Amino acid sequence: MQLLAARRKKLGISLTALIDVVFILLMFFMLTSSFVRVRAFELLAPVAGDSSDQPPQLVLLGSDERLTLFDGRLLASSYQQLDALERSLLDPAQPLVLVPAAEVQVQAIVATLEGLSRAGFAVSLGDSQPAGGEVVP
Amino acid sequence: MMLHANRPRRLLDSDSNLIPMINVVFLLLIFFMIAGQISPYQAGEVQLPNARSNKAPQPPLLTLTIRADGSLKVDDQPLTLTELAPVLSQRLQPGSAQLVAIKADRALPARQLDAVLAPLRQLGIARVTLYSEQVE
């Protein structure tokens, strides 16, 4: 016991005080740190290549999650399943412009933009479609 | 040796009981210091959309925040939609390569996002980024 006491004196700092400080630091980092990683997706990006030769391909995102071309041909039955995208209807060399329906939420827009760009297309966001579909106000 | 091993721990100095706990606490401390990042408090602001993209954001010149009810903020200054266009044309040079960041709530409808993007298009701002949260 004497030996132990002598050794502790040499250490100098009391463990209890150390723990106090460490706990305060721990509390600070636990409360202030966040594990959410903010990411960015670039919109309206200047697209490479001359788009004046051919108009950009417009892709409609409906409020029923369906992705269609402007002439009504179906590209994917849901923006969440872009693995099943009808690639044959699209020209990968031409940029895509996503046209969401007016009531589509940002979550769906971001997921679609990201899925299409992961599928290898240059994609940007266009104006939304008016709520009535073909009717232009 | 046997004697030593059988001796109950509490007979030793009480501080030596604390050492395993300190080890754990230190590990937790190091974990939170390294894995977490200190972020500004954002509750009540916007819930960013979830995405799997892994492109880290670049520092923007201007940040537009749009809450789910459509209320707007440019950097930290609240604005109405009609005030937006003059403020933007004042702060941005037309046709420049300056980066504008948009923090839009995930429940915001496309119609209201349009209303914010339209003045940016008119100014010819080529680089606009939409922020999202990475899903783990």
mmCIF file of C-alpha atoms in Angstrom:
data_model
loop_
_atom_site.group_PDB
_atom_site.id
_atom_site.type_symbol
_atom_site.label_atom_id
_atom_site.label_comp_id
_atom_site.label_asym_id
_atom_site.label_seq_id
_atom_site.Cartn_x
_atom_site.Cartn_y
_atom_site.Cartn_z
ATOM 1 C CA MET A 1 0.000 0.000 0.000
ATOM 2 C CA GLN A 2 2.763 2.356 0.829
ATOM 3 C CA LEU A 3 4.383 1.555 -2.441
ATOM 4 C CA LEU A 4 1.229 2.352 -4.380
ATOM 5 C CA ALA A 5 0.722 5.588 -2.557
ATOM 6 C CA ALA A 6 4.245 6.635 -3.300
ATOM 7 C CA ARG A 7 3.801 5.863 -6.984
ATOM 8 C CA ARG A 8 0.632 7.850 -7.199
ATOM 9 C CA LYS A 9 2.257 10.861 -5.725
ATOM 10 C CA LYS A 10 4.822 10.732 -8.466
ATOM 11 C CA LEU A 11 2.054 10.796 -11.081
ATOM 12 C CA GLY A 12 1.040 14.105 -9.641
ATOM 13 C CA ILE A 13 -2.395 14.496 -11.268
ATOM 14 C CA SER A 14 -5.401 12.987 -9.583
ATOM 15 C CA LEU A 15 -7.436 10.696 -11.774
ATOM 16 C CA THR A 16 -10.731 12.131 -10.584
ATOM 17 C CA ALA A 17 -9.871 15.569 -11.861
ATOM 18 C CA LEU A 18 -8.704 14.087 -15.131
ATOM 19 C CA ILE A 19 -11.977 12.234 -15.558
ATOM 20 C CA ASP A 20 -13.910 15.411 -14.895
ATOM 21 C CA VAL A 21 -12.161 17.149 -17.734
ATOM 22 C CA VAL A 22 -12.423 14.177 -20.061
ATOM 23 C CA PHE A 23 -16.146 13.842 -19.381
ATOM 24 C CA ILE A 24 -16.717 17.489 -20.133
ATOM 25 C CA LEU A 25 -14.828 17.128 -23.405
ATOM 26 C CA LEU A 26 -16.808 13.999 -24.193
ATOM 27 C CA MET A 27 -20.106 15.777 -23.549
ATOM 28 C CA PHE A 28 -19.014 18.671 -25.729
ATOM 29 C CA PHE A 29 -18.110 16.485 -28.677
ATOM 30 C CA MET A 30 -21.168 14.261 -28.304
ATOM 31 C CA LEU A 31 -23.531 17.212 -28.296
ATOM 32 C CA THR A 32 -21.923 19.302 -31.003
ATOM 33 C CA SER A 33 -20.894 16.711 -33.538
ATOM 34 C CA SER A 34 -23.183 15.702 -36.334
ATOM 35 C CA PHE A 35 -22.810 12.786 -38.662
ATOM 36 C CA VAL A 36 -24.880 14.250 -41.448
ATOM 37 C CA ARG A 37 -22.814 14.862 -44.518
ATOM 38 C CA VAL A 38 -23.980 17.671 -46.704
ATOM 39 C CA ARG A 39 -23.549 16.982 -50.391
ATOM 40 C CA ALA A 40 -24.092 19.085 -53.452
ATOM 41 C CA PHE A 41 -25.602 18.453 -56.862
ATOM 42 C CA GLU A 42 -24.892 20.934 -59.606
ATOM 43 C CA LEU A 43 -27.919 22.175 -61.557
ATOM 44 C CA LEU A 44 -28.107 24.270 -64.686
ATOM 45 C CA ALA A 45 -24.578 23.133 -65.313
ATOM 46 C CA PRO A 46 -23.171 24.363 -68.577
ATOM 47 C CA VAL A 47 -23.399 21.298 -70.770
ATOM 48 C CA ALA A 48 -20.512 20.290 -72.930
ATOM 49 C CA GLY A 49 -21.135 19.955 -76.629
ATOM 50 C CA ASP A 50 -23.171 22.059 -78.977
ATOM 51 C CA SER A 51 -26.827 21.818 -78.064
ATOM 52 C CA SER A 52 -27.933 24.004 -80.942
ATOM 53 C CA ASP A 53 -27.750 21.096 -83.423
ATOM 54 C CA GLN A 54 -30.238 19.020 -81.536
ATOM 55 C CA PRO A 55 -32.700 20.120 -78.889
ATOM 56 C CA PRO A 56 -32.021 18.673 -75.434
ATOM 57 C CA GLN A 57 -34.004 15.597 -74.510
ATOM 58 C CA LEU A 58 -36.797 16.513 -72.149
ATOM 59 C CA VAL A 59 -37.609 13.957 -69.477
ATOM 60 C CA LEU A 60 -40.852 14.382 -67.580
ATOM 61 C CA LEU A 61 -41.111 13.407 -63.948
ATOM 62 C CA GLY A 62 -44.752 12.937 -63.095
ATOM 63 C CA SER A 63 -46.336 13.140 -59.679
ATOM 64 C CA ASP A 64 -46.946 9.379 -59.991
ATOM 65 C CA GLU A 65 -43.141 8.855 -59.948
ATOM 66 C CA ARG A 66 -43.134 7.865 -63.640
ATOM 67 C CA LEU A 67 -40.415 9.090 -65.954
ATOM 68 C CA THR A 68 -41.587 9.673 -69.511
ATOM 69 C CA LEU A 69 -40.409 11.386 -72.639
ATOM 70 C CA PHE A 70 -42.418 14.330 -73.924
ATOM 71 C CA ASP A 71 -44.173 12.177 -76.504
ATOM 72 C CA GLY A 72 -45.438 9.914 -73.742
ATOM 73 C CA ARG A 73 -43.050 6.972 -74.117
ATOM 74 C CA LEU A 74 -42.243 5.464 -70.739
ATOM 75 C CA LEU A 75 -38.635 5.604 -69.535
ATOM 76 C CA ALA A 76 -39.024 4.175 -66.044
ATOM 77 C CA SER A 77 -42.061 3.345 -63.956
ATOM 78 C CA SER A 78 -40.492 4.941 -60.888
ATOM 79 C CA TYR A 79 -37.623 7.352 -60.342
ATOM 80 C CA GLN A 80 -36.525 5.065 -57.537
ATOM 81 C CA GLN A 81 -35.859 2.248 -59.974
ATOM 82 C CA LEU A 82 -33.609 3.841 -62.531
ATOM 83 C CA ASP A 83 -31.780 0.556 -63.045
ATOM 84 C CA ALA A 84 -34.752 -0.341 -65.223
ATOM 85 C CA LEU A 85 -34.365 2.786 -67.338
ATOM 86 C CA GLU A 86 -35.240 2.417 -71.049
ATOM 87 C CA ARG A 87 -31.820 3.439 -72.290
ATOM 88 C CA SER A 88 -32.654 2.729 -75.922
ATOM 89 C CA LEU A 89 -34.997 5.732 -75.995
ATOM 90 C CA LEU A 90 -32.258 8.122 -74.915
ATOM 91 C CA ASP A 91 -29.155 9.376 -76.638
ATOM 92 C CA PRO A 92 -26.325 9.332 -74.071
ATOM 93 C CA ALA A 93 -24.367 11.927 -76.032
ATOM 94 C CA GLN A 94 -27.144 14.489 -75.676
ATOM 95 C CA PRO A 95 -27.858 16.263 -72.400
ATOM 96 C CA LEU A 96 -31.113 15.556 -70.599
ATOM 97 C CA VAL A 97 -33.355 18.192 -69.110
ATOM 98 C CA LEU A 98 -35.577 17.046 -66.298
ATOM 99 C CA VAL A 99 -39.035 18.609 -66.255
ATOM 100 C CA PRO A 100 -40.822 17.786 -63.003
ATOM 101 C CA ALA A 101 -44.567 18.120 -62.546
ATOM 102 C CA ALA A 102 -45.458 21.145 -60.451
ATOM 103 C CA GLU A 103 -46.286 19.196 -57.299
ATOM 104 C CA VAL A 104 -43.262 16.888 -57.316
ATOM 105 C CA GLN A 105 -41.184 17.390 -54.189
ATOM 106 C CA VAL A 106 -37.542 18.342 -54.099
ATOM 107 C CA GLN A 107 -36.673 14.947 -52.640
ATOM 108 C CA ALA A 108 -37.911 13.228 -55.803
ATOM 109 C CA ILE A 109 -36.197 15.747 -58.053
ATOM 110 C CA VAL A 110 -32.843 15.286 -56.348
ATOM 111 C CA ALA A 111 -33.148 11.501 -56.404
ATOM 112 C CA THR A 112 -34.001 11.520 -60.117
ATOM 113 C CA LEU A 113 -31.256 13.947 -61.088
ATOM 114 C CA GLU A 114 -28.778 11.893 -59.195
ATOM 115 C CA GLY A 115 -29.972 8.570 -60.559
ATOM 116 C CA LEU A 116 -29.826 9.840 -64.142
ATOM 117 C CA SER A 117 -26.363 11.257 -63.718
ATOM 118 C CA ARG A 118 -25.243 7.991 -62.155
ATOM 119 C CA ALA A 119 -26.658 6.241 -65.213
ATOM 120 C CA GLY A 120 -24.191 8.255 -67.250
ATOM 121 C CA PHE A 121 -26.290 11.134 -68.573
ATOM 122 C CA ALA A 122 -25.527 14.817 -68.353
ATOM 123 C CA VAL A 123 -28.686 16.117 -66.749
ATOM 124 C CA SER A 124 -29.962 19.522 -65.749
ATOM 125 C CA LEU A 125 -33.188 20.810 -64.297
ATOM 126 C CA GLY A 126 -35.726 22.680 -66.364
ATOM 127 C CA ASP A 127 -38.839 24.581 -65.424
ATOM 128 C CA SER A 128 -41.619 22.574 -63.879
ATOM 129 C CA GLN A 129 -44.664 21.487 -65.793
ATOM 130 C CA PRO A 130 -47.899 23.348 -65.045
ATOM 131 C CA ALA A 131 -50.207 21.362 -62.779
ATOM 132 C CA GLY A 132 -52.834 20.536 -65.397
ATOM 133 C CA GLY A 133 -50.468 18.675 -67.685
ATOM 134 C CA GLU A 134 -50.871 19.967 -71.235
ATOM 135 C CA VAL A 135 -52.832 23.069 -70.249
ATOM 136 C CA VAL A 136 -50.584 26.090 -70.214
ATOM 137 C CA PRO A 137 -51.946 28.835 -67.940
ATOM 138 C CA MET B 1 1.174 -14.877 -7.469
ATOM 139 C CA MET B 2 -1.932 -16.758 -6.400
ATOM 140 C CA LEU B 3 -2.306 -14.549 -3.392
ATOM 141 C CA HIS B 4 -1.995 -11.482 -5.486
ATOM 142 C CA ALA B 5 -4.548 -12.670 -8.012
ATOM 143 C CA ASN B 6 -7.090 -13.576 -5.357
ATOM 144 C CA ARG B 7 -6.891 -10.317 -3.625
ATOM 145 C CA PRO B 8 -10.112 -8.393 -4.244
ATOM 146 C CA ARG B 9 -9.668 -5.350 -6.420
ATOM 147 C CA ARG B 10 -11.340 -2.981 -4.068
ATOM 148 C CA LEU B 11 -8.536 -3.461 -1.618
ATOM 149 C CA LEU B 12 -6.319 -1.640 -4.028
ATOM 150 C CA ASP B 13 -6.388 2.039 -4.438
ATOM 151 C CA SER B 14 -9.826 3.181 -5.592
ATOM 152 C CA ASP B 15 -8.306 5.135 -8.479
ATOM 153 C CA SER B 16 -7.053 2.019 -10.199
ATOM 154 C CA ASN B 17 -10.679 0.903 -10.608
ATOM 155 C CA LEU B 18 -11.230 3.968 -12.719
ATOM 156 C CA ILE B 19 -8.605 3.143 -15.295
ATOM 157 C CA PRO B 20 -10.757 0.823 -17.477
ATOM 158 C CA MET B 21 -13.525 3.384 -17.412
ATOM 159 C CA ILE B 22 -11.143 6.102 -18.463
ATOM 160 C CA ASN B 23 -9.977 3.907 -21.299
ATOM 161 C CA VAL B 24 -13.517 3.591 -22.553
ATOM 162 C CA VAL B 25 -14.258 7.262 -22.094
ATOM 163 C CA PHE B 26 -11.109 8.196 -23.961
ATOM 164 C CA LEU B 27 -12.057 5.905 -26.811
ATOM 165 C CA LEU B 28 -15.507 7.495 -27.010
ATOM 166 C CA LEU B 29 -13.927 10.925 -26.891
ATOM 167 C CA ILE B 30 -11.558 10.126 -29.724
ATOM 168 C CA PHE B 31 -14.387 8.595 -31.757
ATOM 169 C CA PHE B 32 -16.564 11.679 -31.467
ATOM 170 C CA MET B 33 -13.663 14.006 -32.129
ATOM 171 C CA ILE B 34 -12.653 12.236 -35.312
ATOM 172 C CA ALA B 35 -15.913 10.895 -36.730
ATOM 173 C CA GLY B 36 -18.178 13.808 -35.944
ATOM 174 C CA GLN B 37 -17.950 17.258 -37.318
ATOM 175 C CA ILE B 38 -19.065 20.334 -35.519
ATOM 176 C CA SER B 39 -22.013 21.743 -37.372
ATOM 177 C CA PRO B 40 -24.038 24.880 -36.853
ATOM 178 C CA TYR B 41 -27.356 24.357 -35.148
ATOM 179 C CA GLN B 42 -29.998 24.015 -37.832
ATOM 180 C CA ALA B 43 -33.171 22.793 -36.217
ATOM 181 C CA GLY B 44 -36.326 24.414 -37.552
ATOM 182 C CA GLU B 45 -34.569 25.284 -40.762
ATOM 183 C CA VAL B 46 -34.761 22.882 -43.638
ATOM 184 C CA GLN B 47 -34.657 19.139 -43.953
ATOM 185 C CA LEU B 48 -32.356 18.530 -46.860
ATOM 186 C CA PRO B 49 -33.302 15.823 -49.343
ATOM 187 C CA ASN B 50 -31.546 12.488 -49.039
ATOM 188 C CA ALA B 51 -29.207 11.490 -51.803
ATOM 189 C CA ARG B 52 -26.426 9.054 -52.496
ATOM 190 C CA SER B 53 -24.191 11.481 -54.347
ATOM 191 C CA ASN B 54 -20.775 11.976 -52.862
ATOM 192 C CA LYS B 55 -19.718 15.289 -54.222
ATOM 193 C CA ALA B 56 -18.550 17.564 -51.454
ATOM 194 C CA PRO B 57 -19.959 21.087 -51.676
ATOM 195 C CA GLN B 58 -17.723 23.962 -52.636
ATOM 196 C CA PRO B 59 -18.006 27.245 -50.795
ATOM 197 C CA PRO B 60 -20.753 29.235 -52.546
ATOM 198 C CA LEU B 61 -20.929 32.948 -53.062
ATOM 199 C CA LEU B 62 -24.530 33.005 -51.955
ATOM 200 C CA THR B 63 -26.772 30.541 -50.145
ATOM 201 C CA LEU B 64 -30.508 30.461 -50.741
ATOM 202 C CA THR B 65 -32.543 28.650 -48.105
ATOM 203 C CA ILE B 66 -36.094 27.636 -48.964
ATOM 204 C CA ARG B 67 -38.229 26.099 -46.248
ATOM 205 C CA ALA B 68 -41.082 23.718 -46.892
ATOM 206 C CA ASP B 69 -43.628 26.533 -46.609
ATOM 207 C CA GLY B 70 -41.798 28.435 -49.340
ATOM 208 C CA SER B 71 -40.260 31.118 -47.131
ATOM 209 C CA LEU B 72 -36.914 32.309 -48.386
ATOM 210 C CA LYS B 73 -33.608 33.387 -46.980
ATOM 211 C CA VAL B 74 -30.614 34.764 -48.806
ATOM 212 C CA ASP B 75 -27.645 33.920 -46.630
ATOM 213 C CA ASP B 76 -29.291 34.788 -43.307
ATOM 214 C CA GLN B 77 -31.598 37.530 -44.470
ATOM 215 C CA PRO B 78 -35.304 36.662 -44.826
ATOM 216 C CA LEU B 79 -36.875 37.786 -48.084
ATOM 217 C CA THR B 80 -40.095 37.551 -49.999
ATOM 218 C CA LEU B 81 -40.206 36.189 -53.512
ATOM 219 C CA THR B 82 -40.717 39.632 -55.024
ATOM 220 C CA GLU B 83 -37.648 40.996 -53.269
ATOM 221 C CA LEU B 84 -35.518 38.131 -54.501
ATOM 222 C CA ALA B 85 -34.795 39.238 -58.056
ATOM 223 C CA PRO B 86 -33.513 42.750 -57.141
ATOM 224 C CA VAL B 87 -31.349 41.353 -54.351
ATOM 225 C CA LEU B 88 -29.884 38.712 -56.638
ATOM 226 C CA SER B 89 -29.100 41.130 -59.430
ATOM 227 C CA GLN B 90 -27.427 43.362 -56.863
ATOM 228 C CA ARG B 91 -25.294 40.601 -55.387
ATOM 229 C CA LEU B 92 -24.439 38.652 -58.529
ATOM 230 C CA GLN B 93 -22.877 39.679 -61.774
ATOM 231 C CA PRO B 94 -24.944 38.483 -64.740
ATOM 232 C CA GLY B 95 -23.507 35.579 -66.636
ATOM 233 C CA SER B 96 -20.724 34.968 -64.157
ATOM 234 C CA ALA B 97 -19.350 31.639 -63.041
ATOM 235 C CA GLN B 98 -20.172 32.367 -59.429
ATOM 236 C CA LEU B 99 -21.599 29.509 -57.440
ATOM 237 C CA VAL B 100 -25.027 29.798 -55.871
ATOM 238 C CA ALA B 101 -26.097 27.140 -53.386
ATOM 239 C CA ILE B 102 -29.717 26.229 -52.731
ATOM 240 C CA LYS B 103 -30.786 24.532 -49.528
ATOM 241 C CA ALA B 104 -34.294 23.436 -50.346
ATOM 242 C CA ASP B 105 -36.487 21.478 -47.984
ATOM 243 C CA ARG B 106 -37.179 17.963 -49.221
ATOM 244 C CA ALA B 107 -40.942 18.553 -49.137
ATOM 245 C CA LEU B 108 -40.828 21.689 -51.268
ATOM 246 C CA PRO B 109 -42.872 21.352 -54.476
ATOM 247 C CA ALA B 110 -41.177 21.889 -57.834
ATOM 248 C CA ARG B 111 -43.395 24.891 -58.562
ATOM 249 C CA GLN B 112 -41.857 26.834 -55.682
ATOM 250 C CA LEU B 113 -38.338 25.770 -56.538
ATOM 251 C CA ASP B 114 -39.005 27.112 -60.020
ATOM 252 C CA ALA B 115 -39.945 30.504 -58.671
ATOM 253 C CA VAL B 116 -36.485 30.737 -57.127
ATOM 254 C CA LEU B 117 -34.602 29.284 -60.068
ATOM 255 C CA ALA B 118 -36.283 31.597 -62.590
ATOM 256 C CA PRO B 119 -34.510 34.825 -61.488
ATOM 257 C CA LEU B 120 -31.229 32.914 -61.422
ATOM 258 C CA ARG B 121 -31.775 31.778 -65.008
ATOM 259 C CA GLN B 122 -32.649 35.294 -66.055
ATOM 260 C CA LEU B 123 -29.376 36.520 -64.600
ATOM 261 C CA GLY B 124 -27.572 33.826 -66.538
ATOM 262 C CA ILE B 125 -26.083 32.167 -63.462
ATOM 263 C CA ALA B 126 -24.557 29.002 -64.813
ATOM 264 C CA ARG B 127 -23.593 27.261 -61.607
ATOM 265 C CA VAL B 128 -26.286 26.424 -59.101
ATOM 266 C CA THR B 129 -25.968 23.568 -56.652
ATOM 267 C CA LEU B 130 -28.711 21.858 -54.742
ATOM 268 C CA TYR B 131 -27.694 20.600 -51.326
ATOM 269 C CA SER B 132 -28.605 17.174 -50.048
ATOM 270 C CA GLU B 133 -27.794 14.894 -47.171
ATOM 271 C CA GLN B 134 -25.816 11.767 -47.781
ATOM 272 C CA VAL B 135 -27.562 8.585 -46.752
ATOM 273 C CA GLU B 136 -25.220 6.256 -44.933
#
